[in-house]
Each structure stands twice: as C-alpha cells, then as structure tokens.
C-alpha cells in the first residue's frame, strides 16, 4: 500500500513523525480522511482525535489535538496543533479535572484574555476526553 510522511507538531514538541497509510483528522467542517496522493489542502482542525494507520502496526496511532492547522500534500501531511498529546499519554482523571477547572475559569473570567485562556484549556480537555472515549469504543 502507498505511504505518506506525516508530521504532527505542537508548540511544545514533535508528537509524531513517520509514515502512515491513512489519516483521519477532525477538520472544521467534519472528519476528513487522507490517503497518500491526496490533492493539496489546507484546513483548520478542531479539538478531537487524530488517527493514523501506520504500516506494520495493528492499532492506530492516536493523538488528541485541541485545534490548529493541517496542510496536505500528495506525499506529506503536516499537522500544526495548538496542543497535542499522544493517546498513550492520556489520563482520564486528569482530563476530567482539567475540564472542570476550565469550565470554572470560564464562569469567573472577567476579561477577554481570561476568557480566551479558559476556552483554550477547555478545548484541550475536551480533545483528551474525545480521544479517551474513542479508545474505549474501539476496544469493545
């Protein structure tokens, strides 16, 4: 099967760099599937699960993304995520606590800066919880 190079980076670190046979991303208008030789595309991504089918692996590589941009070229996909966490590094209790804290911060926000920070924290927590939910449904 054909392969493409995939780079997933956040502002803090490189999350994934390697080959993939297929990628599913939470684009702004809905999930988008990308195979090698896809037409060029630039799209925003929203909080959710980035799923990669990697050659030689039975399970998908999962990454929780809180938003960002994705550029698709025929042999290269670059995801520039606001924040991203590998599926294996997720902790449900911590994600639920972060969501609750972000919701409380949103209620207490007194200016645009505090509101934006609370929205960003909430997006990260929701992305993590969506990824954990996907993992749970996949293992049934």
XYZ file of N, CA and C in Angstrom:
420
model
N 0.835 -1.180 0.000
C 0.000 0.000 0.000
C 0.883 1.248 0.000
N 0.410 2.293 -0.625
C 1.157 3.551 -0.683
C 1.258 4.174 0.701
N 2.293 4.968 0.889
C 2.522 5.615 2.186
C 2.768 7.105 1.987
N 2.550 7.837 3.057
C 2.836 9.271 3.072
C 3.573 9.588 4.359
N 4.328 10.644 4.345
C 5.023 11.116 5.542
C 4.054 11.998 6.323
N 3.990 11.791 7.635
C 3.114 12.592 8.493
C 3.956 13.216 9.599
N 3.787 14.501 9.779
C 4.453 15.254 10.847
C 3.366 15.898 11.700
N 3.354 15.584 12.986
C 2.416 16.204 13.918
C 3.247 16.923 14.967
N 3.088 18.239 15.025
C 3.861 19.034 15.974
C 2.932 19.974 16.740
N 3.318 20.243 17.971
C 2.632 21.256 18.765
C 3.651 22.348 19.038
N 3.230 23.354 19.744
C 4.165 24.434 20.064
C 5.243 23.963 21.031
N 5.011 22.829 21.699
C 5.942 22.342 22.703
C 6.890 21.265 22.200
N 6.418 20.403 21.276
C 7.261 19.288 20.852
C 6.725 18.632 19.587
N 7.558 17.770 19.023
C 7.118 16.957 17.902
C 6.418 15.732 18.484
N 5.189 15.486 18.075
C 4.377 14.416 18.628
C 4.534 13.136 17.813
N 4.550 13.270 16.501
C 4.686 12.102 15.632
C 5.408 12.511 14.360
N 6.308 11.664 13.921
C 6.984 11.854 12.647
C 7.225 10.470 12.071
N 6.594 10.181 10.955
C 6.764 8.868 10.350
C 5.792 8.643 9.218
N 5.784 7.410 8.741
C 4.916 7.062 7.628
C 3.531 6.680 8.119
N 2.553 6.880 7.240
C 1.188 6.447 7.501
C 0.554 6.048 6.179
N -0.376 5.116 6.277
C -1.130 4.688 5.093
C -2.445 5.452 4.985
N -2.921 5.979 6.119
C -4.202 6.673 6.162
C -4.223 7.547 7.406
N -4.913 8.671 7.318
C -5.023 9.611 8.433
C -6.456 10.117 8.482
N -7.005 10.224 9.676
C -8.312 10.843 9.882
C -8.099 12.008 10.838
N -8.594 13.183 10.444
C -8.409 14.388 11.257
C -9.748 15.076 11.492
N -9.896 15.729 12.648
C -11.131 16.460 12.946
C -11.103 17.854 12.310
N -11.391 17.919 11.019
C -11.391 19.207 10.318
C -12.567 20.055 10.791
N -12.499 21.331 10.514
C -13.516 22.262 10.997
C -14.921 21.911 10.487
N -15.016 21.399 9.283
C -16.318 21.056 8.704
C -16.700 19.594 8.915
N -15.905 18.841 9.666
C -16.167 17.431 9.921
C -14.900 16.620 9.722
N -14.950 15.340 10.050
C -13.766 14.499 9.903
C -13.373 14.371 8.442
N -12.059 14.348 8.224
C -11.528 14.214 6.878
C -10.548 13.054 6.854
N -10.667 12.215 5.849
C -9.748 11.106 5.665
C -8.746 11.453 4.579
N -7.501 11.092 4.807
C -6.440 11.428 3.856
C -5.637 10.167 3.530
N -5.583 9.838 2.260
C -4.728 8.766 1.756
C -3.538 9.390 1.049
N -2.467 8.623 0.816
C -1.354 9.134 0.018
C -1.862 9.612 -1.351
N -1.210 10.609 -1.878
C -1.535 11.234 -3.159
C -2.842 12.040 -3.116
N -3.234 12.467 -1.923
C -4.414 13.324 -1.765
C -4.137 14.663 -2.439
N -5.160 15.305 -2.925
C -4.979 16.627 -3.516
C -4.525 17.603 -2.430
N -3.743 18.607 -2.789
C -3.295 19.588 -1.797
C -4.486 20.255 -1.100
N -4.306 20.486 0.189
C -5.385 21.017 1.006
C -4.788 21.717 2.215
N -5.409 22.804 2.616
C -5.049 23.489 3.853
C -6.353 23.688 4.610
N -6.430 23.176 5.845
C -7.665 23.273 6.613
C -7.378 23.476 8.089
N -8.319 24.073 8.757
C -8.254 24.170 10.210
C -8.717 22.852 10.795
N -8.159 22.507 11.948
C -8.652 21.347 12.669
C -9.215 21.817 13.999
N -10.198 21.078 14.483
C -10.847 21.429 15.746
C -10.467 20.399 16.801
N -10.830 20.617 18.052
C -10.496 19.637 19.086
C -11.066 18.257 18.764
N -10.227 17.256 18.920
C -10.676 15.901 18.638
C -9.527 14.923 18.535
N -9.795 13.837 17.812
C -8.854 12.727 17.704
C -8.248 12.694 16.309
N -6.934 12.687 16.238
C -6.196 12.478 15.002
C -5.820 10.999 14.994
N -6.233 10.265 13.956
C -5.988 8.820 13.902
C -5.101 8.504 12.704
N -4.047 7.734 12.970
C -3.096 7.371 11.922
C -3.028 5.856 11.783
N -3.166 5.365 10.560
C -2.931 3.954 10.279
C -1.480 3.856 9.825
N -0.671 3.173 10.629
C 0.771 3.112 10.413
C 1.145 1.731 9.873
N 1.996 1.676 8.845
C 2.402 0.383 8.297
C 3.038 -0.503 9.371
N 2.619 -1.764 9.396
C 3.214 -2.722 10.325
C 2.651 -2.692 11.730
N 1.652 -1.840 11.986
C 1.041 -1.785 13.323
C -0.423 -2.158 13.221
N -0.873 -2.990 14.168
C -2.274 -3.408 14.172
C -3.203 -2.300 14.646
N -2.751 -1.518 15.621
C -3.592 -0.473 16.188
C -3.215 0.885 15.612
N -4.210 1.753 15.547
C -3.983 3.111 15.081
C -3.148 3.879 16.102
N -2.393 4.848 15.614
C -1.720 5.802 16.490
C -2.717 6.939 16.690
N -2.998 7.258 17.937
C -3.969 8.299 18.258
C -3.282 9.499 18.887
N -3.746 10.683 18.500
C -3.237 11.927 19.064
C -4.435 12.824 19.354
N -4.536 13.309 20.579
C -5.572 14.281 20.931
C -5.056 15.660 20.537
N -5.827 16.358 19.709
C -5.438 17.705 19.289
C -6.505 18.688 19.741
N -6.070 19.879 20.116
C -7.021 20.878 20.596
C -7.389 21.893 19.523
N -6.864 21.719 18.346
C -7.112 22.649 17.254
C -5.804 22.942 16.556
N -5.882 23.691 15.479
C -4.673 24.053 14.745
C -4.916 24.048 13.250
N -3.879 23.724 12.495
C -3.939 23.716 11.030
C -3.361 22.403 10.507
N -3.858 21.990 9.346
C -3.316 20.809 8.686
C -3.092 21.140 7.217
N -1.882 20.837 6.755
C -1.549 21.008 5.342
C -1.353 19.618 4.742
N -2.055 19.363 3.654
C -1.953 18.084 2.969
C -1.299 18.311 1.611
N -0.244 17.556 1.352
C 0.405 17.498 0.043
C 0.344 16.031 -0.390
N 0.566 15.720 -1.660
C 0.423 14.334 -2.114
C 1.224 13.295 -1.318
N 2.389 13.659 -0.822
C 3.191 12.674 -0.080
C 3.559 13.133 1.330
N 2.985 14.243 1.792
C 3.316 14.787 3.105
C 2.091 15.451 3.727
N 1.834 15.116 4.994
C 0.781 15.781 5.767
C 1.448 16.390 6.984
N 1.215 17.677 7.184
C 1.767 18.376 8.340
C 0.614 18.893 9.185
N 0.604 18.504 10.454
C -0.405 18.981 11.394
C 0.293 19.880 12.397
N -0.098 21.141 12.417
C 0.422 22.112 13.378
C -0.665 22.313 14.423
N -0.564 21.577 15.516
C -1.596 21.582 16.546
C -1.301 22.637 17.605
N -2.368 23.263 18.103
C -2.200 24.201 19.212
C -1.586 23.450 20.392
N -2.212 22.348 20.762
C -1.633 21.403 21.716
C -1.981 20.005 21.237
N -1.123 19.064 21.532
C -1.347 17.680 21.117
C -0.745 16.744 22.157
N -1.452 15.642 22.386
C -0.997 14.642 23.360
C -1.190 13.267 22.745
N -0.168 12.454 22.824
C -0.272 11.080 22.327
C -1.347 10.330 23.111
N -2.079 9.466 22.425
C -3.129 8.687 23.066
C -2.622 7.894 24.256
N -1.403 7.368 24.153
C -0.834 6.560 25.234
C -0.525 7.391 26.485
N -0.429 8.707 26.336
C -0.074 9.576 27.460
C -1.286 10.196 28.163
N -2.483 9.824 27.734
C -3.686 10.438 28.293
C -4.064 9.833 29.642
N -4.615 10.681 30.509
C -5.076 10.274 31.839
C -6.492 10.828 32.017
N -7.481 9.933 32.122
C -8.876 10.359 32.171
C -9.193 11.215 33.389
N -8.704 10.833 34.549
C -8.986 11.613 35.758
C -8.428 13.024 35.633
N -7.203 13.129 35.133
C -6.591 14.454 34.959
C -7.358 15.277 33.924
N -7.807 14.623 32.835
C -8.556 15.332 31.794
C -9.896 15.843 32.330
N -10.577 15.034 33.139
C -11.842 15.472 33.737
C -11.627 16.635 34.697
N -10.558 16.573 35.494
C -10.239 17.680 36.403
C -9.923 18.951 35.621
N -9.173 18.802 34.531
C -8.829 19.962 33.707
C -10.073 20.568 33.071
N -10.996 19.730 32.633
C -12.248 20.229 32.037
C -13.053 21.002 33.070
N -13.166 20.441 34.260
C -13.918 21.111 35.319
C -13.261 22.449 35.691
N -11.946 22.457 35.810
C -11.234 23.697 36.137
C -11.421 24.741 35.039
N -11.382 24.305 33.770
C -11.562 25.245 32.656
C -12.977 25.810 32.640
N -13.965 24.974 32.925
C -15.353 25.459 32.977
C -15.536 26.477 34.096
N -14.914 26.218 35.245
C -14.991 27.167 36.363
C -14.278 28.473 36.008
N -13.137 28.367 35.358
C -12.397 29.566 34.951
C -13.203 30.379 33.944
N -13.927 29.693 33.085
C -14.753 30.388 32.101
C -15.871 31.179 32.784
N -16.447 30.601 33.810
C -17.505 31.297 34.557
C -16.967 32.511 35.315
N -15.714 32.428 35.754
C -15.118 33.502 36.551
C -14.347 34.518 35.713
N -14.232 34.286 34.414
C -13.438 35.175 33.554
C -14.022 36.591 33.565
N -13.115 37.578 33.729
C -13.559 38.968 33.814
C -13.146 39.803 32.602
N -12.302 39.239 31.748
C -11.895 39.979 30.556
C -11.664 39.005 29.396
N -11.382 39.550 28.235
C -11.205 38.728 27.032
C -10.024 37.776 27.142
N -8.955 38.237 27.778
C -7.766 37.389 27.910
C -8.067 36.151 28.763
N -8.744 36.348 29.882
C -9.095 35.226 30.755
C -10.090 34.289 30.071
N -11.023 34.859 29.317
C -12.000 34.042 28.592
C -11.307 33.191 27.537
N -10.386 33.784 26.793
C -9.656 33.048 25.754
C -8.810 31.923 26.362
N -8.165 32.209 27.478
C -7.347 31.186 28.138
C -8.223 30.030 28.628
N -9.395 30.350 29.160
C -10.311 29.303 29.634
C -10.837 28.470 28.474
N -11.167 29.135 27.371
C -11.622 28.400 26.180
C -10.528 27.468 25.654
N -9.292 27.933 25.646
C -8.179 27.105 25.169
C -7.979 25.890 26.073
N -8.035 26.092 27.379
C -7.883 24.977 28.320
C -9.033 23.985 28.179
N -10.217 24.497 27.958
C -11.380 23.631 27.775
C -11.250 22.811 26.491
N -10.746 23.417 25.427
C -10.552 22.704 24.160
C -9.567 21.548 24.319
N -8.502 21.769 25.067
C -7.513 20.705 25.315
C -8.156 19.556 26.086
N -8.882 19.875 27.140
C -9.520 18.831 27.953
C -10.548 18.053 27.143
N -11.331 18.739 26.336
C -12.342 18.067 25.513
C -11.672 17.157 24.491
N -10.587 17.609 23.884
C -9.869 16.768 22.918
C -9.359 15.496 23.589
N -8.825 15.632 24.784
C -8.328 14.461 25.512
C -9.470 13.494 25.824
N -10.595 14.024 26.273
C -11.734 13.170 26.613
C -12.312 12.494 25.376
N -12.346 13.195 24.239
C -12.816 12.588 22.992
C -11.904 11.435 22.582
N -10.617 11.616 22.748
C -9.665 10.566 22.399
C -9.837 9.366 23.316
N -9.991 9.601 24.596
C -10.212 8.504 25.543
C -11.514 7.764 25.236
N -12.559 8.511 24.868
C -13.828 7.889 24.501
C -13.659 7.022 23.255
N -12.917 7.517 22.284
C -12.657 6.737 21.075
C -11.903 5.450 21.426
N -10.916 5.551 22.284
C -10.164 4.366 22.717
C -11.076 3.348 23.385
N -11.962 3.826 24.214
C -12.885 2.934 24.917
C -13.805 2.219 23.931
N -14.358 2.954 22.977
C -15.264 2.359 21.988
C -14.532 1.389 21.073
N -13.282 1.654 20.776
C -12.503 0.820 19.862
C -12.167 -0.536 20.494
N -12.020 -0.577 21.802
C -11.613 -1.819 22.461
C -12.796 -2.706 22.828
N -14.001 -2.293 22.524
C -15.183 -3.120 22.829
C -15.306 -4.244 21.848
